[in-house]
CSV table of C-alpha atoms in Angstrom, one decimal:
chain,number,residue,atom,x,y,z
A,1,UNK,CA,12.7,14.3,14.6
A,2,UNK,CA,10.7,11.8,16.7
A,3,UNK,CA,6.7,11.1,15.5
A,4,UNK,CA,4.0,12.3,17.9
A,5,UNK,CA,2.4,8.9,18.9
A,6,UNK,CA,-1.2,9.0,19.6
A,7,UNK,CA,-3.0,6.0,21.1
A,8,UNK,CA,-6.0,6.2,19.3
A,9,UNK,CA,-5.7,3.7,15.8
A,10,UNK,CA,-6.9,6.3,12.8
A,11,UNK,CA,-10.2,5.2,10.8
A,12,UNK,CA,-11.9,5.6,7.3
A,13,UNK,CA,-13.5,8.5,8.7
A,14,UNK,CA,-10.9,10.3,10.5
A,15,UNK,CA,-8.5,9.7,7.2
A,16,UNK,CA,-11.6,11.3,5.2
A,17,UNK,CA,-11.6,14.4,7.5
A,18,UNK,CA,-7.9,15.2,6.6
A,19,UNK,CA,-9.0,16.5,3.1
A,20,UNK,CA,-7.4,19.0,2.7
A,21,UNK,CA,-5.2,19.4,5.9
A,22,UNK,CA,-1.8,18.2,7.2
A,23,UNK,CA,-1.0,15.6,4.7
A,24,UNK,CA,-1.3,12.2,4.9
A,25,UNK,CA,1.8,9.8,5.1
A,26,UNK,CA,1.6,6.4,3.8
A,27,UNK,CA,3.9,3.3,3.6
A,28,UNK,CA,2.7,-0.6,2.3
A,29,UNK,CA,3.9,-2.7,5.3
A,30,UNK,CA,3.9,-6.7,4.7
A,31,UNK,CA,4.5,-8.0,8.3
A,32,UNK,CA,4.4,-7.4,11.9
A,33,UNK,CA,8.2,-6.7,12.2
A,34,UNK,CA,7.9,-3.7,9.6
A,35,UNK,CA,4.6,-2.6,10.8
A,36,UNK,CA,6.0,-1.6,14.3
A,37,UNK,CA,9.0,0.1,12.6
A,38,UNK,CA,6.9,2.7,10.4
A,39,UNK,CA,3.6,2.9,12.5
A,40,UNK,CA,4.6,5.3,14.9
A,41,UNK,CA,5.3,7.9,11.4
A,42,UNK,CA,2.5,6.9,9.3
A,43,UNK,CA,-1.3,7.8,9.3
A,44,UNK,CA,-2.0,4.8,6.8
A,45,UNK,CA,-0.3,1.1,6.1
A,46,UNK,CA,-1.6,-0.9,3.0
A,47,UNK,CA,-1.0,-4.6,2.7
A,48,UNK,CA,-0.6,-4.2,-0.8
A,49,UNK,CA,-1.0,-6.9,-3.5
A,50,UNK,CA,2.4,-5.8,-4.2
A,51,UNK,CA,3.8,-8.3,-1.5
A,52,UNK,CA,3.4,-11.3,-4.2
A,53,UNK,CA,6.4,-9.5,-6.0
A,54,UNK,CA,8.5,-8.0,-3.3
A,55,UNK,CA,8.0,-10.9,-0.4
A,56,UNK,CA,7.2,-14.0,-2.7
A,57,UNK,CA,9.7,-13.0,-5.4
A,58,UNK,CA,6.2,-13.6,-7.9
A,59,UNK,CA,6.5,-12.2,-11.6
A,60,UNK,CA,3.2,-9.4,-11.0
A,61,UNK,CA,0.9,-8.7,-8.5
A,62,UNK,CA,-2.0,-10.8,-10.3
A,63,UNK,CA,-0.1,-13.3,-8.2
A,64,UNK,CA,-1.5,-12.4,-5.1
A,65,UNK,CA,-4.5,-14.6,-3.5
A,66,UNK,CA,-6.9,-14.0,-0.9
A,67,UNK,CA,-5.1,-16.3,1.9
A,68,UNK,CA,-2.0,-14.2,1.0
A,69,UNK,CA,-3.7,-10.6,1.7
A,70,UNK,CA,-5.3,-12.0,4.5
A,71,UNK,CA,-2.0,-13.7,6.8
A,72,UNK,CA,0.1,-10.4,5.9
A,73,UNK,CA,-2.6,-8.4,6.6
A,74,UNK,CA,-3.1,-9.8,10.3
A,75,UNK,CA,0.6,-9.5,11.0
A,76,UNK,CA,0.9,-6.0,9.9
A,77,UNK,CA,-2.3,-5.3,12.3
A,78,UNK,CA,-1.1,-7.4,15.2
A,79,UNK,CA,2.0,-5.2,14.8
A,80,UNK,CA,0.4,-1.6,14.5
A,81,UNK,CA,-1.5,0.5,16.7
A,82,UNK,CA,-1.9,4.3,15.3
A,83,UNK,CA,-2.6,3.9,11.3
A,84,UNK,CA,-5.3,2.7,9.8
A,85,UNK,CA,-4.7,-0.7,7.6
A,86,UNK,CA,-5.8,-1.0,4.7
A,87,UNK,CA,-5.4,-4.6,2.7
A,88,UNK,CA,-6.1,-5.3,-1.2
A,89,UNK,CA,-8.3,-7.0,-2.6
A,90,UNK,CA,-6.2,-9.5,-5.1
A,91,UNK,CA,-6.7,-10.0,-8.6
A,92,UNK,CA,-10.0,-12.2,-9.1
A,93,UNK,CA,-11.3,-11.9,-5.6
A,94,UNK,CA,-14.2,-8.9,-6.0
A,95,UNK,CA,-14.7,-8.1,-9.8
A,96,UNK,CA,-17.2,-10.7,-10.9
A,97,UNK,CA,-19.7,-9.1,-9.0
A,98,UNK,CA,-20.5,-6.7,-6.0
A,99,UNK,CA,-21.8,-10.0,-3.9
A,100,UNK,CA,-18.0,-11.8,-4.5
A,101,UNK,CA,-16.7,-8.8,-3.7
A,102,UNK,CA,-18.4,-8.3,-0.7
A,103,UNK,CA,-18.0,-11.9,0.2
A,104,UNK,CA,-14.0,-11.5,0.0
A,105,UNK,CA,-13.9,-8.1,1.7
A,106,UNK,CA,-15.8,-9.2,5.0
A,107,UNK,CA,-13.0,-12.2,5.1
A,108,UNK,CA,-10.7,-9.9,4.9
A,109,UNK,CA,-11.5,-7.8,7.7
A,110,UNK,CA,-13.1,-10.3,9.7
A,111,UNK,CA,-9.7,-11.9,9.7
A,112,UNK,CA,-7.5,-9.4,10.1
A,113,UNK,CA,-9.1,-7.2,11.8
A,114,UNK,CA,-7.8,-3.9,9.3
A,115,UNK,CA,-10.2,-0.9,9.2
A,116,UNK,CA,-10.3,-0.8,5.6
A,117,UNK,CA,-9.8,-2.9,1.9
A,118,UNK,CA,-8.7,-1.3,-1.5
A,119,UNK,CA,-9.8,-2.1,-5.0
A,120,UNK,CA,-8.5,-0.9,-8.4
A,121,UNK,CA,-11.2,0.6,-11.0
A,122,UNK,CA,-12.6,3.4,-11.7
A,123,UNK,CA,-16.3,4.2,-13.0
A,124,UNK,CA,-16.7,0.4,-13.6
A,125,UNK,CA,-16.0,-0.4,-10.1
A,126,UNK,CA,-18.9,2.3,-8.9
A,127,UNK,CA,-21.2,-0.1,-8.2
A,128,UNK,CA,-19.3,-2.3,-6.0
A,129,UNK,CA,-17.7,0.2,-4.3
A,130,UNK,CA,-21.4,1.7,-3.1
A,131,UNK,CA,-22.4,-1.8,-2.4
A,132,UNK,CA,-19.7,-2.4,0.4
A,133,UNK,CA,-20.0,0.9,1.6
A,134,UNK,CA,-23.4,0.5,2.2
A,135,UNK,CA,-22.9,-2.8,4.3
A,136,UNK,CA,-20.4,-1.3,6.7
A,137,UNK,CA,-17.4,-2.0,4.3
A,138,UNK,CA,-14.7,1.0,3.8
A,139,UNK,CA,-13.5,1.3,0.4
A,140,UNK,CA,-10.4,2.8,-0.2
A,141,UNK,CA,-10.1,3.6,-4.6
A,142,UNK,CA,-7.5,3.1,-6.6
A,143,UNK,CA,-7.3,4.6,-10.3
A,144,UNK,CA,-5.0,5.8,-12.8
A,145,UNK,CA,-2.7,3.0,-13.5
A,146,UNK,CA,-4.3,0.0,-12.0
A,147,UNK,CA,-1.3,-2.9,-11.5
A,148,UNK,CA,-4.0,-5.4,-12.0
A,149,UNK,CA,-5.0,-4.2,-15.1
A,150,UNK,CA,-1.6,-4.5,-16.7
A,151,UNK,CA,-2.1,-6.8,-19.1
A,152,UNK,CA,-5.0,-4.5,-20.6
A,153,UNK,CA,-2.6,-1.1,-20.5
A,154,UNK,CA,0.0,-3.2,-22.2
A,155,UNK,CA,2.4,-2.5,-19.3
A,156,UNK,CA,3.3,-0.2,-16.4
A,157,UNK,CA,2.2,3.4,-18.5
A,158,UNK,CA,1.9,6.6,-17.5
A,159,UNK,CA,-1.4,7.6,-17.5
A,160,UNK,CA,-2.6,11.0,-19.2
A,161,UNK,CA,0.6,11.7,-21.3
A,162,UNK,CA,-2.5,12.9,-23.6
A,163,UNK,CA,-4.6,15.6,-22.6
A,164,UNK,CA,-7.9,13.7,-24.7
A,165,UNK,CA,-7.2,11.0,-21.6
A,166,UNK,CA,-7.7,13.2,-19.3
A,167,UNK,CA,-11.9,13.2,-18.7
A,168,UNK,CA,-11.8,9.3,-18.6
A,169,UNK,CA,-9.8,9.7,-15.5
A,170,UNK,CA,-11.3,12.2,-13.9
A,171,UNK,CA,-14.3,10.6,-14.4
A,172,UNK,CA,-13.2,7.4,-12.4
A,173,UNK,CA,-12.1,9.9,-10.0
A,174,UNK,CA,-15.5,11.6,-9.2
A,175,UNK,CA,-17.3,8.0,-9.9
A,176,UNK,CA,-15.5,6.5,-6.9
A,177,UNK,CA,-15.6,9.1,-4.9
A,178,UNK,CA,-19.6,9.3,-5.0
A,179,UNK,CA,-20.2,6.1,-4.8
A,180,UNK,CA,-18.6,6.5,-1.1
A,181,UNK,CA,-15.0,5.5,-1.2
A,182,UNK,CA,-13.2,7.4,2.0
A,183,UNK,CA,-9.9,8.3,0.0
A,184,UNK,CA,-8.2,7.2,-3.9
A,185,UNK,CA,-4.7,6.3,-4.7
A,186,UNK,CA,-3.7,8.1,-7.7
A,187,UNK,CA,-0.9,5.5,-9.5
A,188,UNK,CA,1.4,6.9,-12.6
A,189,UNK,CA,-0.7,9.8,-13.6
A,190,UNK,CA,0.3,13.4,-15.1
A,191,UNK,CA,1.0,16.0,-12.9
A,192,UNK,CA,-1.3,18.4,-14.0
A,193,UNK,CA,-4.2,16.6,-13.7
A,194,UNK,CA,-3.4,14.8,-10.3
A,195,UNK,CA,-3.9,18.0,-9.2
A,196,UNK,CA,-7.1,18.7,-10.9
A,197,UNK,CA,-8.5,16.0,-9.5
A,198,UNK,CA,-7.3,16.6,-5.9
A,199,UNK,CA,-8.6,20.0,-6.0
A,200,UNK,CA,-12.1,18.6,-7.5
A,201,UNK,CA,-12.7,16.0,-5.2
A,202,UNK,CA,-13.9,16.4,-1.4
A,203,UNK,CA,-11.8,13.0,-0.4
A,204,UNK,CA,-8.5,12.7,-0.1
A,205,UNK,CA,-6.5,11.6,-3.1
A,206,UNK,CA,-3.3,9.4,-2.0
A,207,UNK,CA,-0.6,10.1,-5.0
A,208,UNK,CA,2.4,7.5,-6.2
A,209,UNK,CA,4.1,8.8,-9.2
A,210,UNK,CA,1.3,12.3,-9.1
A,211,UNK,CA,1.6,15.0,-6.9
A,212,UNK,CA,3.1,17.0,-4.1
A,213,UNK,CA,-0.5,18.5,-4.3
A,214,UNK,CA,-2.5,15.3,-3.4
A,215,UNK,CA,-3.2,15.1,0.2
A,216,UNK,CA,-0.9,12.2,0.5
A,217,UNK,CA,1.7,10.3,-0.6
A,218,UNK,CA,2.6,6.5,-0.5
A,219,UNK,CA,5.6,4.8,-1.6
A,220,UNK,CA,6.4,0.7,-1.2
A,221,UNK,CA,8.5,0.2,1.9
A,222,UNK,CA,11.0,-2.0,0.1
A,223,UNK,CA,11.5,1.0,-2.8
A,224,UNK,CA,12.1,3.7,-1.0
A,225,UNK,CA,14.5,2.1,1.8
A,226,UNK,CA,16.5,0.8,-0.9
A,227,UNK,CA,15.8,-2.8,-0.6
A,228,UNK,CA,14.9,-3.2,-4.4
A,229,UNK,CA,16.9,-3.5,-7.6
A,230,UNK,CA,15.0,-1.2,-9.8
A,231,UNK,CA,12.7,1.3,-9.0
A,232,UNK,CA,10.4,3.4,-10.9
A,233,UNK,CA,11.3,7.4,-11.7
A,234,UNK,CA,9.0,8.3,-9.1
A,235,UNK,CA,10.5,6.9,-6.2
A,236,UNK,CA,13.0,8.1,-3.9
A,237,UNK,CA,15.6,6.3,-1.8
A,238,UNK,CA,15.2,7.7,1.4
A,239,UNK,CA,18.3,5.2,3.3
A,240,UNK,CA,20.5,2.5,2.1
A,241,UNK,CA,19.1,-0.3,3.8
A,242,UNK,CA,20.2,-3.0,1.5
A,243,UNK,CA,23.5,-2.0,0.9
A,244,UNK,CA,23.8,-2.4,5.1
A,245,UNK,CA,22.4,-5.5,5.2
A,246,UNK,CA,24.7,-6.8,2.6
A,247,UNK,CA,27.8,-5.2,5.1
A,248,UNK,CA,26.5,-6.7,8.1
A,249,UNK,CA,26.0,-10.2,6.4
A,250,UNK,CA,29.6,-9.5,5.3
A,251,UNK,CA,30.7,-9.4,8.0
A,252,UNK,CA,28.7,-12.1,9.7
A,253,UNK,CA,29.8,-14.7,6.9
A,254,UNK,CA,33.6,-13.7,8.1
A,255,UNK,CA,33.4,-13.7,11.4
A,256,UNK,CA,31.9,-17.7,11.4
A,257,UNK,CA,35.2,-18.3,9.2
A,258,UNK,CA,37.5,-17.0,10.5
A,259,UNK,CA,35.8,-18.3,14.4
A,260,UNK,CA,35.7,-14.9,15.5
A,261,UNK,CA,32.1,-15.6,16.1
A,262,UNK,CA,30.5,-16.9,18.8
A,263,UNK,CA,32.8,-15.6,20.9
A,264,UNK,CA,32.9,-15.8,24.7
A,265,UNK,CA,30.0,-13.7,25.0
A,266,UNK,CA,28.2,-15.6,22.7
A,267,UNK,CA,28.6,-19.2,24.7
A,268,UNK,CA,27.3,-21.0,27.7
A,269,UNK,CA,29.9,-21.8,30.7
A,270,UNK,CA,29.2,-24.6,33.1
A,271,UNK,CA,28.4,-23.6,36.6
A,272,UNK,CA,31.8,-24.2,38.9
């Protein structure tokens, strides 16, 4: 089925308008190459800080710096033209304060030239969140489990396997939501209460490892085209791209030994 194509690049706004509606499609996208590939499909593309593991082979995505957001992030821009980019804001680069914060988010865009940044946190982030929305800055949240906070979790947990967890996170939910962010990603929470806080909230929630009730979904590019060795539970391999690259390489590697390749096709000729 091909993707109706429109010309016009979706913004914070029109993303917060589909509360509710048709839902919203999103893939992370690290380059330029990748970018043109899944733009056409997508209403969204976040740079995530997840490139410092899957494109720099890096051990988390604390890993990731500013100059690292901001080259992938223009590439994936130079190579889109229909979803709105979003591009993280690294570990280290906004939490001190709303001022650092703001000071690392107008790089960002000014650099890139994305529509939109992301930061993990929920209630405690409030304030930050309000002061770059304020000064022209759109905030995409991100709450639930927070990669950046791994350390403090203990690991990569499922959040809300107890129902007495349950009102912290729906009040990080509401907390960014008033203080003016255009959408949340909901990361590794219960079902149930992904979609309490979907129905509760008048902005979109984005789920990974929720809901088929949020109003969207995103998945890493990498995971779901399988391209990476392990996965979490939540993702599903939608094509085999890794096992066909290996075949093709395969083959490749062959063909120079065996001189099949270049072949006469593949060479120059002098004139006469």
């Amino acid at each position: 089925m091909s993707a109706e194509i429109s010309t016009k690049r979706q913004s914070a706004p029109s993303i917060r308008a589909r509360k509710g509606g048709e839902k919203l499609v999103t893939l992370t996208s690290y380059s330029a190459a990748t970018a043109r590939l899944v733009d056409p499909f997508c209403d969204l593309l976040l740079v995530g800080d997840s490139l410092a593991m899957v494109e720099h082979g890096l051990p988390s995505t604390l890993s990731a710096t500013l100059e690292m957001m901001i080259l992938h992030g223009a590439s994936v821009v130079r190579g889109s033209s229909r979803a709105l980019v979003v591009v993280d804001l690294p570990f280290g680069s906004y939490e001190e304060s709303p001022e650092a914060a703001f000071r690392s988010a107008a790089r960002i865009l000014a650099e890139t030239g994305c529509g939109a940044v992301k930061l993990e946190g929920g209630a405690h982030m409030a304030e930050t969140i309000r002061f770059l929305t304020r000064r022209g800055i759109p905030v995409m949240a991100h709450v639930g489990l927070t990669p950046q906070a791994v350390n403090t979790f203990g690991g990569f947990k499922t959040q809300g396997r107890e129902r007495a967890e349950w009102a912290a996170i729906e009040a990080d939910a509401a907390a960014v939501a008033e203080a003016g962010a255009f959408a949340v990603v909901l990361e590794g929470v219960v079902e149930p209460l992904a979609v309490r806080i979907t129905e509760s909230l008048d902005i979109p929630t984005i789920g990974i490892g929720a809901s088929a009730e949020c109003d969207g979904q995103i998945l890493v590019l990498e995971d779901m085209l399988g391209l990476s060795p392990r996965v979490p539970r939540f993702v599903h391999r939608f094509g085999a791209v890794g096992d066909a690259i290996t075949a093709a390489v395969e083959d490749y590697a062959e063909a120079v030994r065996t001189k099949a390749f270049p072949g006469e096709a593949n060479v120059y000729q002098p004139k006469g």
